[in-house]
Tab-separated table of C-alpha atoms and ligand atoms in Angstrom:
chain	number	residue	atom	x	y	z
A	1	MET	CA	85.312	152.868	158.652
A	2	THR	CA	86.629	149.775	158.284
A	3	SER	CA	86.430	147.892	154.521
A	4	HIS	CA	85.820	144.300	154.494
A	5	LEU	CA	86.629	143.763	150.506
A	6	ILE	CA	88.169	140.356	149.175
A	7	ARG	CA	91.567	140.740	149.059
A	8	HIS	CA	92.979	137.143	148.917
A	9	VAL	CA	92.042	133.632	147.973
A	10	ARG	CA	94.211	130.737	149.396
A	11	VAL	CA	93.490	127.375	148.128
A	12	THR	CA	95.103	124.160	150.198
A	13	PRO	CA	94.918	120.730	148.727
A	14	ILE	CA	94.746	118.391	151.649
A	15	ALA	CA	94.990	114.057	151.652
A	16	PHE	CA	93.799	111.896	154.656
A	17	ARG	CA	94.037	108.193	155.145
A	18	ASP	CA	90.622	106.577	153.811
A	19	PRO	CA	89.928	102.742	154.470
A	20	PRO	CA	89.224	100.151	151.715
A	21	LEU	CA	85.504	100.704	151.136
A	22	LEU	CA	83.666	99.045	148.297
A	23	ASN	CA	81.362	100.154	145.704
A	24	ALA	CA	80.223	99.683	142.539
A	25	ALA	CA	82.449	101.326	141.049
A	26	GLY	CA	85.457	99.348	142.639
A	27	ILE	CA	87.263	100.673	146.115
A	28	HIS	CA	88.474	103.482	148.055
A	29	GLU	CA	92.057	104.455	147.428
A	30	PRO	CA	94.314	104.858	150.687
A	31	TRP	CA	94.105	108.619	150.534
A	32	ALA	CA	91.037	110.833	150.068
A	33	LEU	CA	91.427	114.464	148.752
A	34	ARG	CA	89.789	117.730	149.439
A	35	SER	CA	90.263	121.489	149.089
A	36	ILE	CA	90.568	123.734	151.906
A	37	ILE	CA	89.329	127.336	151.122
A	38	GLU	CA	90.263	130.697	152.685
A	39	ILE	CA	89.189	133.840	151.543
A	40	GLU	CA	90.546	136.627	153.440
A	41	THR	CA	89.787	140.589	153.731
A	42	ASP	CA	91.702	143.303	153.610
A	43	SER	CA	90.735	144.114	157.291
A	44	GLY	CA	91.883	140.529	158.424
A	45	LEU	CA	89.218	138.314	158.897
A	46	ILE	CA	89.472	134.990	156.906
A	47	GLY	CA	86.224	132.888	155.815
A	48	ILE	CA	87.306	129.182	155.455
A	49	ASN	CA	85.876	126.060	153.323
A	50	GLU	CA	86.270	122.558	152.092
A	51	SER	CA	85.573	121.116	148.986
A	52	TYR	CA	86.801	118.870	146.457
A	53	GLY	CA	90.304	118.377	145.752
A	54	ASP	CA	90.724	116.319	142.509
A	55	LEU	CA	92.847	118.527	139.968
A	56	PRO	CA	90.532	119.567	137.583
A	57	MET	CA	88.740	121.166	141.084
A	58	LEU	CA	91.751	122.584	141.840
A	59	GLU	CA	92.693	124.069	138.557
A	60	ALA	CA	89.082	125.573	137.971
A	61	LEU	CA	89.518	127.219	141.811
A	62	ALA	CA	92.658	128.512	141.015
A	63	LYS	CA	91.002	130.165	137.561
A	64	ALA	CA	88.229	131.521	139.310
A	65	ALA	CA	89.856	132.970	142.329
A	66	PRO	CA	91.409	136.294	140.927
A	67	ALA	CA	87.555	137.123	139.999
A	68	LEU	CA	87.043	137.722	143.723
A	69	THR	CA	89.593	140.341	144.767
A	70	GLY	CA	87.687	143.587	145.843
A	71	LEU	CA	84.415	142.080	146.184
A	72	SER	CA	82.476	142.296	149.347
A	73	PRO	CA	81.724	139.336	151.112
A	74	TRP	CA	78.092	139.552	150.747
A	75	ALA	CA	78.060	139.902	146.496
A	76	LEU	CA	77.037	136.280	146.182
A	77	ASN	CA	75.238	137.385	143.052
A	78	ASP	CA	78.107	139.032	141.411
A	79	MET	CA	80.541	136.138	142.637
A	80	GLU	CA	78.497	133.785	141.121
A	81	THR	CA	78.208	135.832	137.561
A	82	ARG	CA	81.923	136.116	137.346
A	83	ILE	CA	82.588	132.596	138.191
A	84	ALA	CA	80.053	131.336	135.642
A	85	ALA	CA	82.315	133.463	132.781
A	86	LEU	CA	85.211	131.990	133.928
A	87	VAL	CA	85.219	128.556	134.459
A	88	THR	CA	82.376	127.125	132.362
A	89	PRO	CA	83.675	123.776	130.667
A	90	THR	CA	84.152	123.266	126.775
A	91	GLN	CA	84.528	119.872	127.379
A	92	THR	CA	81.625	117.565	127.629
A	93	ALA	CA	80.922	115.400	130.092
A	94	SER	CA	81.258	112.444	127.712
A	95	GLU	CA	84.562	113.323	127.063
A	96	PHE	CA	85.386	114.230	130.664
A	97	LEU	CA	84.332	110.668	132.066
A	98	GLY	CA	84.992	108.166	129.130
A	99	THR	CA	83.772	104.564	130.448
A	100	GLN	CA	84.773	104.978	133.774
A	101	VAL	CA	81.175	104.642	136.481
A	102	SER	CA	80.711	108.256	138.305
A	103	LEU	CA	79.628	107.262	141.707
A	104	ALA	CA	80.087	111.127	142.719
A	105	PRO	CA	78.686	113.728	141.035
A	106	GLY	CA	80.915	116.230	142.078
A	107	THR	CA	83.842	114.543	139.714
A	108	HIS	CA	81.288	115.526	137.208
A	109	VAL	CA	83.104	118.611	135.175
A	110	SER	CA	79.060	119.595	134.131
A	111	LYS	CA	79.180	120.512	137.803
A	112	THR	CA	82.480	122.734	137.724
A	113	VAL	CA	80.671	126.005	137.766
A	114	ALA	CA	78.148	124.636	140.410
A	115	LYS	CA	81.033	123.259	142.280
A	116	VAL	CA	83.223	126.547	142.120
A	117	ILE	CA	80.171	128.836	143.345
A	118	SER	CA	79.405	126.483	146.648
A	119	ALA	CA	82.892	126.272	147.024
A	120	PHE	CA	83.684	130.327	147.659
A	121	GLU	CA	79.830	130.852	148.705
A	122	VAL	CA	80.456	128.689	151.740
A	123	ALA	CA	83.249	130.849	152.751
A	124	MET	CA	81.973	134.023	152.149
A	125	MET	CA	79.076	133.068	154.417
A	126	ASP	CA	81.373	132.367	156.881
A	127	LEU	CA	83.067	135.905	156.474
A	128	GLN	CA	79.671	137.398	156.324
A	129	GLY	CA	78.376	135.276	159.742
A	130	GLN	CA	81.238	137.457	161.025
A	131	LEU	CA	80.731	140.440	160.058
A	132	ALA	CA	77.240	140.297	161.515
A	133	ASN	CA	78.081	138.330	164.369
A	134	ALA	CA	75.521	135.628	163.500
A	135	PRO	CA	75.816	131.769	162.526
A	136	VAL	CA	75.248	130.959	158.947
A	137	VAL	CA	72.331	129.149	159.720
A	138	ASP	CA	70.592	132.530	160.894
A	139	LEU	CA	72.059	134.064	157.530
A	140	LEU	CA	70.033	131.258	155.963
A	141	GLY	CA	66.632	132.386	157.332
A	142	GLY	CA	67.191	130.431	160.889
A	143	ALA	CA	67.220	126.831	162.142
A	144	ALA	CA	64.258	124.589	161.483
A	145	ARG	CA	65.339	122.193	164.230
A	146	PRO	CA	68.455	122.880	166.628
A	147	ALA	CA	70.427	119.709	165.791
A	148	VAL	CA	70.256	117.392	162.581
A	149	PRO	CA	70.024	113.928	162.454
A	150	PHE	CA	72.699	111.635	160.210
A	151	SER	CA	72.755	108.263	159.201
A	152	ALA	CA	75.124	104.894	160.346
A	153	TYR	CA	76.854	104.603	156.308
A	154	LEU	CA	77.827	101.500	156.510
A	155	PHE	CA	80.437	99.906	153.680
A	156	PHE	CA	81.551	96.420	152.551
A	157	LYS	CA	85.369	96.921	153.164
A	158	TYR	CA	88.689	94.492	153.296
A	159	ALA	CA	90.447	94.817	156.563
A	160	GLU	CA	93.342	96.057	154.845
A	161	HIS	CA	94.792	98.458	151.688
A	162	ILE	CA	96.620	96.423	149.285
A	163	GLU	CA	98.907	98.483	149.509
A	164	LYS	CA	99.173	98.373	153.096
A	165	PRO	CA	100.628	102.105	153.518
A	166	TYR	CA	99.332	102.557	157.260
A	167	ALA	CA	98.242	100.732	160.078
A	168	PRO	CA	94.667	99.313	159.361
A	169	ASP	CA	91.809	101.103	160.243
A	170	PRO	CA	90.179	99.703	163.527
A	171	TRP	CA	86.692	98.663	161.495
A	172	GLY	CA	88.306	95.480	160.355
A	173	GLU	CA	87.062	93.346	157.216
A	174	GLY	CA	83.076	93.902	156.310
A	175	ILE	CA	82.161	91.264	154.183
A	176	LYS	CA	79.682	88.722	155.676
A	177	PRO	CA	76.315	89.880	156.963
A	178	GLU	CA	77.561	89.031	160.547
A	179	GLN	CA	80.605	91.419	160.336
A	180	MET	CA	78.161	94.223	158.996
A	181	VAL	CA	75.847	93.870	161.894
A	182	ALA	CA	79.101	94.673	164.036
A	183	GLN	CA	79.910	97.247	162.241
A	184	ALA	CA	77.105	99.194	162.875
A	185	ARG	CA	76.909	98.283	166.228
A	186	ARG	CA	80.103	100.296	166.578
A	187	MET	CA	79.064	102.913	164.411
A	188	ILE	CA	75.945	103.061	166.440
A	189	GLY	CA	77.428	102.791	170.016
A	190	GLU	CA	80.108	105.685	168.832
A	191	TYR	CA	77.968	108.248	167.217
A	192	GLY	CA	74.407	107.225	168.371
A	193	PHE	CA	72.911	106.876	164.677
A	194	LYS	CA	69.197	106.065	164.550
A	195	SER	CA	69.282	105.203	160.908
A	196	ILE	CA	70.993	102.716	158.663
A	197	LYS	CA	72.381	103.144	155.109
A	198	LEU	CA	74.104	100.386	153.402
A	199	LYS	CA	76.604	101.122	150.028
A	200	ALA	CA	76.045	98.032	148.101
A	201	GLY	CA	76.243	97.011	144.472
A	202	THR	CA	79.499	95.361	145.286
A	203	LEU	CA	78.828	91.866	146.251
A	204	LEU	CA	76.184	89.367	144.652
A	205	PRO	CA	73.052	91.202	145.505
A	206	GLU	CA	71.767	87.966	147.597
A	207	GLN	CA	74.500	88.703	150.164
A	208	GLU	CA	73.899	92.287	150.326
A	209	ALA	CA	70.122	91.931	150.948
A	210	ALA	CA	70.982	89.124	153.359
A	211	THR	CA	72.997	91.842	154.993
A	212	ILE	CA	70.077	94.674	154.881
A	213	LEU	CA	67.942	92.066	156.834
A	214	ALA	CA	70.373	90.833	159.389
A	215	LEU	CA	70.577	94.526	160.104
A	216	ALA	CA	66.746	95.029	160.118
A	217	LYS	CA	66.837	92.016	163.008
A	218	ALA	CA	69.278	93.509	164.637
A	219	PHE	CA	68.063	96.917	165.078
A	220	PRO	CA	64.345	96.523	164.624
A	221	GLY	CA	62.491	99.536	164.113
A	222	ALA	CA	65.444	101.386	162.662
A	223	PRO	CA	65.134	102.905	158.885
A	224	LEU	CA	66.955	101.250	156.575
A	225	ARG	CA	68.438	101.809	152.903
A	226	ILE	CA	70.239	100.278	150.419
A	227	ASP	CA	72.427	101.959	147.463
A	228	PRO	CA	73.915	99.995	144.647
A	229	ASN	CA	74.820	102.914	143.237
A	230	GLY	CA	72.581	101.931	139.804
A	231	ASN	CA	74.794	98.740	139.660
A	232	TRP	CA	71.574	96.352	139.396
A	233	THR	CA	69.433	95.818	136.093
A	234	VAL	CA	65.984	96.283	136.398
A	235	PRO	CA	65.281	92.770	137.174
A	236	THR	CA	67.447	92.427	139.830
A	237	SER	CA	66.692	95.855	141.458
A	238	LEU	CA	63.124	94.214	141.484
A	239	LYS	CA	63.945	90.989	143.321
A	240	VAL	CA	66.270	92.545	145.792
A	241	VAL	CA	63.445	94.725	146.563
A	242	GLU	CA	60.962	92.125	146.770
A	243	GLN	CA	63.101	90.318	149.489
A	244	LEU	CA	63.395	93.543	151.371
A	245	ARG	CA	59.789	94.041	151.489
A	246	GLY	CA	58.376	95.846	154.139
A	247	VAL	CA	62.015	96.971	155.714
A	248	LEU	CA	63.478	99.894	153.623
A	249	GLU	CA	62.998	103.808	154.280
A	250	TYR	CA	63.741	104.451	150.601
A	251	TYR	CA	65.506	102.475	147.748
A	252	GLU	CA	68.712	104.437	146.380
A	253	ASP	CA	69.580	104.444	143.287
A	254	PRO	CA	69.152	100.667	142.762
A	255	ALA	CA	69.179	100.657	138.700
A	256	PRO	CA	71.308	103.183	136.507
A	257	GLY	CA	69.909	106.248	134.502
A	258	LEU	CA	66.163	108.219	135.186
A	259	ASP	CA	64.858	105.335	132.711
A	260	GLY	CA	66.173	102.325	134.592
A	261	MET	CA	64.665	103.874	137.834
A	262	ALA	CA	61.210	104.933	135.930
A	263	GLU	CA	61.156	101.364	135.041
A	264	VAL	CA	61.757	100.276	138.985
A	265	ALA	CA	58.982	102.847	140.192
A	266	ARG	CA	56.767	101.601	138.365
A	267	GLN	CA	56.784	98.252	139.827
A	268	CYS	CA	57.824	98.699	143.544
A	269	GLU	CA	56.183	100.827	146.227
A	270	VAL	CA	59.274	102.161	148.113
A	271	PRO	CA	59.724	105.422	147.265
A	272	LEU	CA	63.122	105.828	145.148
A	273	ALA	CA	65.911	108.421	146.305
A	274	THR	CA	68.544	109.827	143.926
A	275	ASN	CA	72.140	111.516	143.813
A	276	MET	CA	73.084	110.049	140.750
A	277	VAL	CA	70.271	110.986	138.050
A	278	VAL	CA	68.773	114.328	139.517
A	279	THR	CA	71.719	115.873	140.099
A	280	ASP	CA	71.204	119.495	138.290
A	281	LEU	CA	68.095	121.489	137.659
A	282	LYS	CA	68.123	120.133	133.956
A	283	GLU	CA	67.783	116.451	135.306
A	284	PHE	CA	65.117	117.357	138.266
A	285	ARG	CA	62.595	118.676	135.039
A	286	ARG	CA	63.161	115.352	133.284
A	287	ASN	CA	62.457	113.410	136.409
A	288	VAL	CA	59.156	115.936	136.737
A	289	GLU	CA	58.130	115.381	132.936
A	290	MET	CA	58.341	111.916	133.850
A	291	GLY	CA	55.782	111.574	136.411
A	292	CYS	CA	58.573	111.840	139.480
A	293	PRO	CA	59.465	108.238	139.339
A	294	VAL	CA	62.254	109.536	141.700
A	295	ARG	CA	60.317	110.754	145.270
A	296	ILE	CA	63.355	111.750	147.119
A	297	VAL	CA	66.121	114.166	146.018
A	298	LEU	CA	69.528	113.651	148.044
A	299	SER	CA	71.015	116.916	147.757
A	300	ASP	CA	74.569	118.267	148.070
A	301	HIS	CA	75.766	121.528	148.197
A	302	HIS	CA	79.245	120.654	147.051
A	303	TYR	CA	77.776	120.185	143.531
A	304	TRP	CA	74.267	121.882	143.632
A	305	GLY	CA	75.870	125.429	143.561
A	306	GLY	CA	75.942	125.939	147.219
A	307	LEU	CA	73.863	126.632	150.652
A	308	ARG	CA	71.227	129.012	149.109
A	309	ALA	CA	71.142	127.409	145.672
A	310	THR	CA	70.363	123.867	147.754
A	311	GLN	CA	67.382	125.971	149.845
A	312	ARG	CA	66.157	126.758	146.314
A	313	LEU	CA	66.081	122.841	145.121
A	314	ALA	CA	64.328	122.135	148.659
A	315	THR	CA	61.392	124.940	147.800
A	316	LEU	CA	60.984	123.201	144.360
A	317	CYS	CA	60.949	119.488	145.960
A	318	GLN	CA	58.024	121.170	148.091
A	319	THR	CA	55.980	122.330	144.970
A	320	PHE	CA	56.443	118.756	143.328
A	321	GLY	CA	55.791	117.250	146.356
A	322	LEU	CA	59.172	115.528	146.508
A	323	GLY	CA	61.185	114.816	149.549
A	324	LEU	CA	64.583	115.659	150.296
A	325	SER	CA	67.824	114.343	152.362
A	326	MET	CA	71.384	114.894	152.218
A	327	HIS	CA	74.055	112.731	149.865
A	328	SER	CA	78.156	112.731	151.077
A	329	ASN	CA	81.400	112.147	149.791
A	330	SER	CA	84.772	111.489	152.249
A	331	HIS	CA	85.183	114.803	154.258
A	332	LEU	CA	85.957	116.489	156.809
A	333	GLY	CA	84.588	118.975	159.214
A	334	ILE	CA	83.988	122.011	157.607
A	335	SER	CA	81.964	120.130	155.141
A	336	LEU	CA	80.215	118.442	157.840
A	337	THR	CA	79.444	121.834	159.504
A	338	ALA	CA	78.342	123.434	156.248
A	339	MET	CA	76.399	120.589	155.922
A	340	THR	CA	74.608	121.011	159.352
A	341	HIS	CA	73.767	124.474	158.836
A	342	LEU	CA	72.137	123.849	155.895
A	343	ALA	CA	70.053	120.612	157.015
A	344	ALA	CA	69.127	122.649	160.005
A	345	SER	CA	67.711	125.819	157.761
A	346	VAL	CA	65.451	123.141	155.681
A	347	PRO	CA	62.054	122.346	157.281
A	348	LEU	CA	61.482	119.491	154.129
A	349	LEU	CA	65.033	117.710	154.964
A	350	SER	CA	63.619	115.633	157.772
A	351	TYR	CA	65.324	112.257	157.149
A	352	ALA	CA	68.895	111.576	158.533
A	353	CYS	CA	71.401	113.144	156.224
A	354	ASP	CA	74.355	111.155	154.667
A	355	THR	CA	78.242	111.573	156.160
A	356	HIS	CA	81.355	110.094	155.396
A	357	TYR	CA	82.849	111.238	158.905
A	358	PRO	CA	83.170	108.003	160.864
A	359	TRP	CA	85.299	106.758	158.408
A	360	GLN	CA	87.897	109.153	158.406
A	361	ASP	CA	89.804	109.994	161.606
A	362	ASP	CA	91.681	113.036	160.753
A	363	GLU	CA	90.545	116.876	161.348
A	364	VAL	CA	91.358	119.918	160.236
A	365	VAL	CA	89.081	122.424	162.499
A	366	GLN	CA	90.234	123.298	165.812
A	367	GLY	CA	89.291	121.291	168.533
A	368	GLY	CA	89.576	117.893	166.597
A	369	ARG	CA	87.211	115.889	165.522
A	370	LEU	CA	83.060	116.963	165.827
A	371	GLN	CA	80.960	115.453	168.544
A	372	PHE	CA	77.804	113.915	167.614
A	373	ASP	CA	74.953	113.899	170.302
A	374	ASP	CA	72.542	110.878	169.972
A	375	GLY	CA	73.363	110.510	166.513
A	376	SER	CA	73.009	114.595	165.782
A	377	LEU	CA	75.195	117.326	165.113
A	378	ARG	CA	74.121	120.874	167.104
A	379	VAL	CA	73.989	123.858	164.697
A	380	PRO	CA	76.723	125.538	166.210
A	381	GLN	CA	75.290	129.367	167.178
A	382	THR	CA	78.953	131.577	167.002
A	383	PRO	CA	79.502	133.695	164.206
A	384	GLY	CA	79.962	132.240	160.686
A	385	LEU	CA	80.417	128.533	160.236
A	386	GLY	CA	81.352	128.070	163.805
A	387	VAL	CA	84.855	126.562	163.389
A	388	THR	CA	88.166	127.609	162.351
A	389	LEU	CA	91.348	125.738	160.725
A	390	ASP	CA	93.637	124.429	162.790
A	391	ARG	CA	96.962	125.638	160.884
A	392	ASP	CA	99.221	122.402	162.152
A	393	ALA	CA	96.642	120.141	161.309
A	394	LEU	CA	95.806	121.751	157.634
A	395	ALA	CA	99.914	121.656	157.492
A	396	ARG	CA	100.359	118.207	158.387
A	397	LEU	CA	97.190	117.200	155.751
A	398	HIS	CA	98.544	119.039	153.185
A	399	ASP	CA	102.050	116.829	153.603
A	400	ASN	CA	100.125	113.635	153.181
A	401	TYR	CA	99.077	115.502	149.726
A	402	LEU	CA	102.267	116.052	148.294
A	403	ASN	CA	103.489	112.577	149.399
A	404	THR	CA	100.568	110.532	147.946
A	405	THR	CA	100.895	110.190	143.942
A	406	ILE	CA	97.100	110.260	143.887
A	407	ARG	CA	95.624	113.706	142.087
A	408	ASN	CA	92.104	112.432	140.944
A	409	ARG	CA	89.716	109.830	142.560
A	410	ASP	CA	89.898	106.446	140.903
A	411	ASP	CA	88.273	103.629	142.547
A	412	LEU	CA	88.143	101.827	139.519
A	413	GLY	CA	91.927	101.794	138.808
A	414	GLN	CA	92.429	101.101	142.395
A	415	MET	CA	90.326	97.661	142.142
A	416	ARG	CA	92.414	96.765	139.470
A	417	LYS	CA	94.922	96.435	141.642
A	418	TYR	CA	93.399	93.571	143.891
A	419	ASP	CA	91.366	91.947	140.400
A	420	PRO	CA	92.973	93.498	136.890
A	421	ALA	CA	89.695	91.826	135.279
A	422	PHE	CA	87.779	93.920	136.720
A	423	THR	CA	85.874	96.618	134.477
A	424	GLY	CA	83.530	98.960	136.605
A	425	HIS	CA	81.176	98.641	133.724
A	426	GLN	CA	77.243	98.652	134.975
A	427	PRO	CA	75.156	96.903	135.869
A	428	ARG	CA	76.943	94.337	136.980
A	429	PHE	CA	74.128	92.459	138.896
B	1	GKR	O1	82.171	106.939	148.911
B	1	GKR	O2	81.711	105.236	147.872
B	1	GKR	C1	81.776	106.021	147.761
B	1	GKR	C2	80.313	106.639	148.041
B	1	GKR	O3	79.799	105.564	146.748
B	1	GKR	C3	80.147	107.854	146.876
B	1	GKR	O4	81.629	107.892	145.827
B	1	GKR	C4	78.656	107.987	146.587
B	1	GKR	O5	78.697	109.575	146.046
B	1	GKR	O6	77.835	107.993	148.624
B	1	GKR	C5	77.371	108.394	147.314
B	1	GKR	C6	76.204	108.083	147.156
B	1	GKR	O7	75.338	107.898	148.269
B	1	GKR	O8	76.302	107.318	146.316
B	2	MG	MG1	73.986	107.526	146.846
């Protein structure tokens, strides 16, 4: 009988073009980083995954990878124990973060174990699916829905990066409400999304609120969300939500910290959602102890510890009567496919998920860009994740990585190139 034990783990850092998207921390750099993980068995099977590509993550993956040698692809619990023993950080979160605003929990050092486990778990489940001749969604208990809806994720943006590293993206400037309506029309036209999310916390709150009102007028009935990433004070949060009365599906991270969110929740009827203040079980417990000011948890398997850990999060949300949706960061198709398998397997996850996918124009999987149908992605039915690596694309994206000096995401530093006085301290408004 052929044995299928893990022989080798390969991690390839990649970089791909990312537009000048504005957020509370600053602005996106011209290149977004990811890592592509390949786990190979001694029988020659290869399981793949995509995760964060910043330097601390690459170091953690490199440190953890040898621990997988000799493991069965089915031994997820054993893998988790070995990883936790190897990569539990000694650095405290505040030492790592300094004064910089972290919008992406994925860059947080306290998430290292969860991130590395997730990075390997998905690739091991891809292997399991190949061995069992079953799609990952079936390993997760089967599909609760055949296709997963995503939302149109709008960003205020400049027309071009300050360094002009390549030709401007086709989206143009997105600052004025009418430009944002045009951005939404284009994105919805191309992908068919039904819900709209606006990344906020970057222009004056009145201008951002006016944008939501313009979107509500242009897309009557479309579920709308606004996410200033905790960059508004409690009074500003309350003022904006009053201006948007009757318009929002949920209100994402208006004010900083769980205490700030709780203060907003006390005086506002719209349910609060977060990917900033409930990002692990400790924070989940605190939210419950405070009477659940946050009503919707925006999950993300990349930092919640993997697909199965996110399913456990769903059970917890159900227990406490909370809703569940899905957060994203700049990513390519392997992440998107894993998100789709997971979201399909969780009955509770009934909101349209976030995705940055329309902002990227590259791909690392064979067949190129994934195709949305009416704003949704069908759950792959082929074994494992159902996507395979395009080796030429991987080599090209790795070359991009070698040719850029970016090694850690730094939206604040990038914004200082435009405005040297920008501090990024929050809440700004
Ligand atoms: O890509 O700029 C961005 C987003 O702001 C991202 O960093 C956030 O983590 O999309 C995320 C969010 O919903 O907060
Ligand atoms: Mg958010």
